[in-house]
PDB file of C-alpha atoms in Angstrom:
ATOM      1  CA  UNK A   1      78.463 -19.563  -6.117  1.00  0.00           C
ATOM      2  CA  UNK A   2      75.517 -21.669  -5.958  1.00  0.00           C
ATOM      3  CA  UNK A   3      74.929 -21.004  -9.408  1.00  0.00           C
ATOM      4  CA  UNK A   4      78.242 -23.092 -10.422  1.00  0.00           C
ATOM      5  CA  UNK A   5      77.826 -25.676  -7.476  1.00  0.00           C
ATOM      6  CA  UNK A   6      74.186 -25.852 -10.023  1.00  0.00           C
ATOM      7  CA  UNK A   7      75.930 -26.136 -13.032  1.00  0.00           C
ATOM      8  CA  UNK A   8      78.577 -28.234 -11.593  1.00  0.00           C
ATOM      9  CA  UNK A   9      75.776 -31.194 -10.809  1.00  0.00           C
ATOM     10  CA  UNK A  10      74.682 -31.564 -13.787  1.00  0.00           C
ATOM     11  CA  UNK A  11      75.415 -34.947 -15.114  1.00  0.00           C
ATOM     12  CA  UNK A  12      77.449 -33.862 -18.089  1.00  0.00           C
ATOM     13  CA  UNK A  13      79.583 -31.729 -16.367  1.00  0.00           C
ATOM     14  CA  UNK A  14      80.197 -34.656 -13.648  1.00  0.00           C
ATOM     15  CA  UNK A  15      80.879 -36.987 -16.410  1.00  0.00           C
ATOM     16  CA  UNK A  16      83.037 -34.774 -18.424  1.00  0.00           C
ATOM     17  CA  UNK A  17      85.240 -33.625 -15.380  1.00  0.00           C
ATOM     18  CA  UNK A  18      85.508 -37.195 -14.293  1.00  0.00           C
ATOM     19  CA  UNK A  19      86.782 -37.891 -18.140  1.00  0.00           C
ATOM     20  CA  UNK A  20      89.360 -34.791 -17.752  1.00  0.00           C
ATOM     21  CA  UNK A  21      90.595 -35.782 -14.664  1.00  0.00           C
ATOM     22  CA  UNK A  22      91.222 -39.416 -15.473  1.00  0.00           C
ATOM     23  CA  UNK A  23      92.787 -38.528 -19.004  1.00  0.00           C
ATOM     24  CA  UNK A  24      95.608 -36.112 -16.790  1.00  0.00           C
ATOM     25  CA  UNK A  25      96.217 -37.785 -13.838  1.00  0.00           C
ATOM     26  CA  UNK A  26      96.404 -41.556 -15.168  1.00  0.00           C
ATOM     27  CA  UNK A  27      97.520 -41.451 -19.079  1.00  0.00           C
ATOM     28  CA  UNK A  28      99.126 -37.529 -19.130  1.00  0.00           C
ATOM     29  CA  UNK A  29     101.145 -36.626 -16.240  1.00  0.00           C
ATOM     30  CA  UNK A  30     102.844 -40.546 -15.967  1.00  0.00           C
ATOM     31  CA  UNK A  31     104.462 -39.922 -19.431  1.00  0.00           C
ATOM     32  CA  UNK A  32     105.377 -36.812 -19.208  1.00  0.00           C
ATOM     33  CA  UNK A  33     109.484 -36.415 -20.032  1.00  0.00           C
ATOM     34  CA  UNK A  34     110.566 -34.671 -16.908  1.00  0.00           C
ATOM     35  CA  UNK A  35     113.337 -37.868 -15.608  1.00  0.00           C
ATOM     36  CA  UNK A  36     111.641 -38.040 -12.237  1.00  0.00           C
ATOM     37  CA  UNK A  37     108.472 -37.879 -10.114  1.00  0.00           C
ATOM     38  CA  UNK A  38     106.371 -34.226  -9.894  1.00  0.00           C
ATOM     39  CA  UNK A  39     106.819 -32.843  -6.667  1.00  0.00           C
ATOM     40  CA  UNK A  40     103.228 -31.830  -6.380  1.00  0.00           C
ATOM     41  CA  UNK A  41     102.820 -35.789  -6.378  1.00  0.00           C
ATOM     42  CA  UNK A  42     104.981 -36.417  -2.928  1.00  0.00           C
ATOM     43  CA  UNK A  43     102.788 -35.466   0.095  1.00  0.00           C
ATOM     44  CA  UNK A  44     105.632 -33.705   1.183  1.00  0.00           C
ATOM     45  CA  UNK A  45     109.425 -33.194   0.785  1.00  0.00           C
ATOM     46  CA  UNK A  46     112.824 -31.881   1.941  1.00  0.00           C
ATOM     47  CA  UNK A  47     114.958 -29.259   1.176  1.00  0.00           C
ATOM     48  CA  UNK A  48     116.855 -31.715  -0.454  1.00  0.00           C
ATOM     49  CA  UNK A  49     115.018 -33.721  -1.833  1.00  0.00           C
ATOM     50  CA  UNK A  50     113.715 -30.849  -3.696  1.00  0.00           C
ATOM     51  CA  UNK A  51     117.211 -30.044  -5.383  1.00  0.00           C
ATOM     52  CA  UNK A  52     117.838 -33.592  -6.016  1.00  0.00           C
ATOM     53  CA  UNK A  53     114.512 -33.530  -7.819  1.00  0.00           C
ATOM     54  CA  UNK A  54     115.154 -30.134  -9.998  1.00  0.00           C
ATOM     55  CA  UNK A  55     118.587 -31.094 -10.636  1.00  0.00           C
ATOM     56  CA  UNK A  56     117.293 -34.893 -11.880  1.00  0.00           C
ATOM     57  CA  UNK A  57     114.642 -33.118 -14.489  1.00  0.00           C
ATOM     58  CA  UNK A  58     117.354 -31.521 -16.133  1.00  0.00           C
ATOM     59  CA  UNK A  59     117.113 -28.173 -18.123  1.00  0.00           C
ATOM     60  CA  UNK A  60     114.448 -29.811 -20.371  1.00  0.00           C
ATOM     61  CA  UNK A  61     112.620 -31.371 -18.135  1.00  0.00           C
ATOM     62  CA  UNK A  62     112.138 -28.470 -15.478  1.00  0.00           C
ATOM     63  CA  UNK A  63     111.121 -26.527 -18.864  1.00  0.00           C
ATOM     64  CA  UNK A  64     108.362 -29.260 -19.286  1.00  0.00           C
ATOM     65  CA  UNK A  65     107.633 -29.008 -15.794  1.00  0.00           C
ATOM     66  CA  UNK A  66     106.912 -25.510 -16.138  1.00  0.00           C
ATOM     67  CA  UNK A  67     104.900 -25.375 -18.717  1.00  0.00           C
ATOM     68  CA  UNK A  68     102.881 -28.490 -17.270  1.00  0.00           C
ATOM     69  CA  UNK A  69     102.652 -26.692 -14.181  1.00  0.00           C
ATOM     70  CA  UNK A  70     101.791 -23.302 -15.544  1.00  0.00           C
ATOM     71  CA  UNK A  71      99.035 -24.733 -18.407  1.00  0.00           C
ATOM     72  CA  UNK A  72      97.808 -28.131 -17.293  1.00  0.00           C
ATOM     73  CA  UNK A  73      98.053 -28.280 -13.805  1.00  0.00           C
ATOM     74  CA  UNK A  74      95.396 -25.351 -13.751  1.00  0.00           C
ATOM     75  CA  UNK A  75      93.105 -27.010 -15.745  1.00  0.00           C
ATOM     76  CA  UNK A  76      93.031 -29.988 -13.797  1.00  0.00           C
ATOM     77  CA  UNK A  77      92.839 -28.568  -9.972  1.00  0.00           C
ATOM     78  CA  UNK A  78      89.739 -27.169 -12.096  1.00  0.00           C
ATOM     79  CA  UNK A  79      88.912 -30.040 -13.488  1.00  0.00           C
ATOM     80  CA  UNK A  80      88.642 -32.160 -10.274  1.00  0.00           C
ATOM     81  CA  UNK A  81      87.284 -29.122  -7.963  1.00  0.00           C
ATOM     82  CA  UNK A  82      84.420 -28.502 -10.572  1.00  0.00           C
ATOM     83  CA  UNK A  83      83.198 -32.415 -10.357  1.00  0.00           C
ATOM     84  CA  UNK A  84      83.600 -32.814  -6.577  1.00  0.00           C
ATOM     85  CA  UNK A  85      81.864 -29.679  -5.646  1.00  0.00           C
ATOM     86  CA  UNK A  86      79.442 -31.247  -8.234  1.00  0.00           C
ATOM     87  CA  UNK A  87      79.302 -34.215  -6.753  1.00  0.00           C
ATOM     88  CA  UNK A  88      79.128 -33.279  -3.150  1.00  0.00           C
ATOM     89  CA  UNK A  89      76.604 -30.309  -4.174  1.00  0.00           C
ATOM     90  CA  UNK A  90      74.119 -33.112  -6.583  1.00  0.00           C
ATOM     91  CA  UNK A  91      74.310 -35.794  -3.041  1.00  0.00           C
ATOM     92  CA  UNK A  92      74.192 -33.139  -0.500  1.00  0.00           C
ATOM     93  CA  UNK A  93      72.338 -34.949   2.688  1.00  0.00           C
ATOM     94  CA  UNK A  94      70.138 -32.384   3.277  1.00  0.00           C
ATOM     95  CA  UNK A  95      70.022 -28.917   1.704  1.00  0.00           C
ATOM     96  CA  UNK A  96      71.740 -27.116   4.788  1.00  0.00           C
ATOM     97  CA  UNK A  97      74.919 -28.606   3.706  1.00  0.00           C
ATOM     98  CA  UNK A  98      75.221 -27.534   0.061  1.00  0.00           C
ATOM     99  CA  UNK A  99      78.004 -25.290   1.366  1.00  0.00           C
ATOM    100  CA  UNK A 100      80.411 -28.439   1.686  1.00  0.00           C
ATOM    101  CA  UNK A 101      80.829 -28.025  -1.923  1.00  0.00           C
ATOM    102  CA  UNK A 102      82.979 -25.262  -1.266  1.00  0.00           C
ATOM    103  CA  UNK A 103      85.835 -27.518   0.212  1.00  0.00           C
ATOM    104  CA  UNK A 104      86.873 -29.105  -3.447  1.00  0.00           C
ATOM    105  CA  UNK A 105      87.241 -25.369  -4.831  1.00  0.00           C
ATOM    106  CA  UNK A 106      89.269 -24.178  -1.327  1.00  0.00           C
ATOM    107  CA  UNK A 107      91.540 -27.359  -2.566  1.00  0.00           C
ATOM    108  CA  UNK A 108      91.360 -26.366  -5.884  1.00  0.00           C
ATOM    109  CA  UNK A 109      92.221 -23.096  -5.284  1.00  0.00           C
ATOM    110  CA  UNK A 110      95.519 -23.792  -2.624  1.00  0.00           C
ATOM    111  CA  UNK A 111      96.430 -26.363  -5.476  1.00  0.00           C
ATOM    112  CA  UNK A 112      96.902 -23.581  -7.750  1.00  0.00           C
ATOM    113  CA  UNK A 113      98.680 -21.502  -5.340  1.00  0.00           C
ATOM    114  CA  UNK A 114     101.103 -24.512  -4.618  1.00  0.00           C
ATOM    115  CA  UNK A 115     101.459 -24.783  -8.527  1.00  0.00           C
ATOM    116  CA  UNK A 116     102.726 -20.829  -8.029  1.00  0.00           C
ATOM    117  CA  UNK A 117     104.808 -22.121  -5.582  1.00  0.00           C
ATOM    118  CA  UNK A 118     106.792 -24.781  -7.786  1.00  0.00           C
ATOM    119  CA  UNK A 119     106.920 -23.364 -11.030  1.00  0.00           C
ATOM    120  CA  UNK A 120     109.130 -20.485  -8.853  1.00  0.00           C
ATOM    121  CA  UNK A 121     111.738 -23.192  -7.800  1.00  0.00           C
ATOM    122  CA  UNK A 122     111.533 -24.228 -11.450  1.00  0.00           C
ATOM    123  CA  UNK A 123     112.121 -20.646 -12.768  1.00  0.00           C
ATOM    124  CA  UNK A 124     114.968 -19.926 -10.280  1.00  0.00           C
ATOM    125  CA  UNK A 125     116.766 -23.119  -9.479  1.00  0.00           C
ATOM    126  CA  UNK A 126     119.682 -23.746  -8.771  1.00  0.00           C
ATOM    127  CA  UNK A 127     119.136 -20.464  -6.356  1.00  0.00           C
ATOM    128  CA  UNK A 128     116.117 -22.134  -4.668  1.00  0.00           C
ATOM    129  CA  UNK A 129     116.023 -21.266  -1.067  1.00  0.00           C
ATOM    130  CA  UNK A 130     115.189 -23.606   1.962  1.00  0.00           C
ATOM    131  CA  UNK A 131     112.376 -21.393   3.003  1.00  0.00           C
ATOM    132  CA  UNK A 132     110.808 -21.214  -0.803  1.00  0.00           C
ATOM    133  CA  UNK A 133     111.433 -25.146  -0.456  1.00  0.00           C
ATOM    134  CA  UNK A 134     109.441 -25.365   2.633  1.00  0.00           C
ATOM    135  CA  UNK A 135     106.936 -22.966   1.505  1.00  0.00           C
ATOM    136  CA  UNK A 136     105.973 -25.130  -1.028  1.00  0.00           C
ATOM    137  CA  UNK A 137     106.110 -28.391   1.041  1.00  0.00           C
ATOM    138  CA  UNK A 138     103.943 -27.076   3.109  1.00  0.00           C
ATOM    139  CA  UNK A 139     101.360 -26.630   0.366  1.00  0.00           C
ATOM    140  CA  UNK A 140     101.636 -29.864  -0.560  1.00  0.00           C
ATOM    141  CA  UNK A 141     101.137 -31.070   2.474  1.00  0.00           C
ATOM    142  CA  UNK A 142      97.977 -28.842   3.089  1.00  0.00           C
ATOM    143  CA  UNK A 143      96.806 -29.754  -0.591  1.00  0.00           C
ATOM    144  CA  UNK A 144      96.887 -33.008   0.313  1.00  0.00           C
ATOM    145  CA  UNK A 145      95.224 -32.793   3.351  1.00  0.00           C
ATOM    146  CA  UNK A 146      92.092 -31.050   2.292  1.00  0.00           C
ATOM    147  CA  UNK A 147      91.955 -33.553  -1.041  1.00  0.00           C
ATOM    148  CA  UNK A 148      91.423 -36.332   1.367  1.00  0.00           C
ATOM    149  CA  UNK A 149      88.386 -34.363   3.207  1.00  0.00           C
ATOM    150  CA  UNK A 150      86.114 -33.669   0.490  1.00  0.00           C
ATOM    151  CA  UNK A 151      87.372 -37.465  -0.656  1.00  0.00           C
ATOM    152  CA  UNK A 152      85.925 -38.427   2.810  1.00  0.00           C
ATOM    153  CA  UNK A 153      82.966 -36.121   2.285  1.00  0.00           C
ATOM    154  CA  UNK A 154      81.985 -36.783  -1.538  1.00  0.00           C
ATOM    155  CA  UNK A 155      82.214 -40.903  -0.475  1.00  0.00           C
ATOM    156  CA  UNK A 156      79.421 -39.879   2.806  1.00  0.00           C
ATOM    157  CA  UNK A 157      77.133 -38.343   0.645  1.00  0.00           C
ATOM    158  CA  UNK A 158      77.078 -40.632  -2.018  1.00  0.00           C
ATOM    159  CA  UNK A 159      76.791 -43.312   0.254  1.00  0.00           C
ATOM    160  CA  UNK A 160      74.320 -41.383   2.400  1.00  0.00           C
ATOM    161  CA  UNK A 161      72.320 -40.726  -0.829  1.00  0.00           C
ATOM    162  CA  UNK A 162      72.564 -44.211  -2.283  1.00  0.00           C
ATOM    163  CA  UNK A 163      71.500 -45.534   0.717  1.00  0.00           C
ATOM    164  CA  UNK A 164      68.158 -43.175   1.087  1.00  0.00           C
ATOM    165  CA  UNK A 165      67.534 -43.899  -2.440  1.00  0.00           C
ATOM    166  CA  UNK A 166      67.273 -47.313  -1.310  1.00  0.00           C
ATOM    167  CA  UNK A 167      65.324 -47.442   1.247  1.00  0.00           C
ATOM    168  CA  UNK A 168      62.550 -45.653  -0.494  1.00  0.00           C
ATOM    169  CA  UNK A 169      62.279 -47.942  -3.314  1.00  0.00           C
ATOM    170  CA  UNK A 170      61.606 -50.571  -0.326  1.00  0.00           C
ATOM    171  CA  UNK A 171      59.354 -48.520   1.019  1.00  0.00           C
ATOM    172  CA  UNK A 172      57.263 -48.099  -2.133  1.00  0.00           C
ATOM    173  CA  UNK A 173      57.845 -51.872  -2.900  1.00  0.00           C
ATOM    174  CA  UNK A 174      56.200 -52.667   0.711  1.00  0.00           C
ATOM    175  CA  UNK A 175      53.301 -49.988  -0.082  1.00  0.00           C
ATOM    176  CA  UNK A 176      52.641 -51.432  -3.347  1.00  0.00           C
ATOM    177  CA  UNK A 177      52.527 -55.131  -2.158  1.00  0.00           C
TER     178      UNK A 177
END
């Protein structure tokens, strides 16, 4: 795995994941015709609100769903997993913790299980259970969850990196003077 976290760093895979993820999340999945909100977008949701939500798509739109959730929706939990762990992985504090890399590909991974999860309730609505709904809640949820910890963690050792970078250029300023 180190290998990829290797590849991953590299500073045209970073830039070219960044690109991909942008492109899908901000110009491709807000225009795409499904009459309502993707429920992989709540952080959670009902029973309910579920059906309300299938029922609003439509036939067409749950078809669009589908496909979105089947085809595009695994390239970008790639997408975004592949330039996190690269970015975690290329800042790393200290080489003991290359292995926090692995947290954007555990999210990346449980995102595509909680795509599994919704392109079922597509597939079989109107017979979509409350336990299938709360199934995929709770992936959501989870999803969410560990997005905002290698968030937290890719921000630390950026910061932590940025600032060490820093201070050595002081330090070689002050040597130098």
């Amino acid at each position: 795995m180190k290998r990829y976290f290797e590849f991953a760093e590299r500073t045209s895979v970073l830039l070219t994941t960044l690109v991909m993820v942008v492109l899908i999340l901000f110009f491709v999945f807000p225009i795409l015709p499904i009459n309502g909100e993707l429920l992989d977008e709540k952080t959670s949701y009902s029973y309910e609100e579920a059906i309300h939500a299938l029922e609003a798509y439509g036939v067409d739109g749950r078809r669009v769903y589908l496909w979105v959730s089947l085809l595009l929706d695994t390239l970008f939990p790639i997408a975004y997993a592949t330039f996190f762990a690269g970015l975690i992985y290329r800042f790393r504090v200290t080489e003991g913790t290359w292995w926090l890399a692995y947290v954007p590909i555990f999210g990346g991974a449980w995102d595509l299980m909680e795509n599994i999860q919704i392109s079922s309730m597509l597939v079989m609505y109107p017979n979509v259970t409350e336990m299938q709904v709360a199934w995929a809640s709770g992936f959501t949820q989870v999803k969410h969850w560990i997005g905002s910890v290698y968030l937290v963690i890719a921000v630390v050792v950026f910061l932590v990196s940025l600032t060490r970078a820093t201070f050595v250029r002081i330090r070689s300023r002050e040597r130098n003077s």
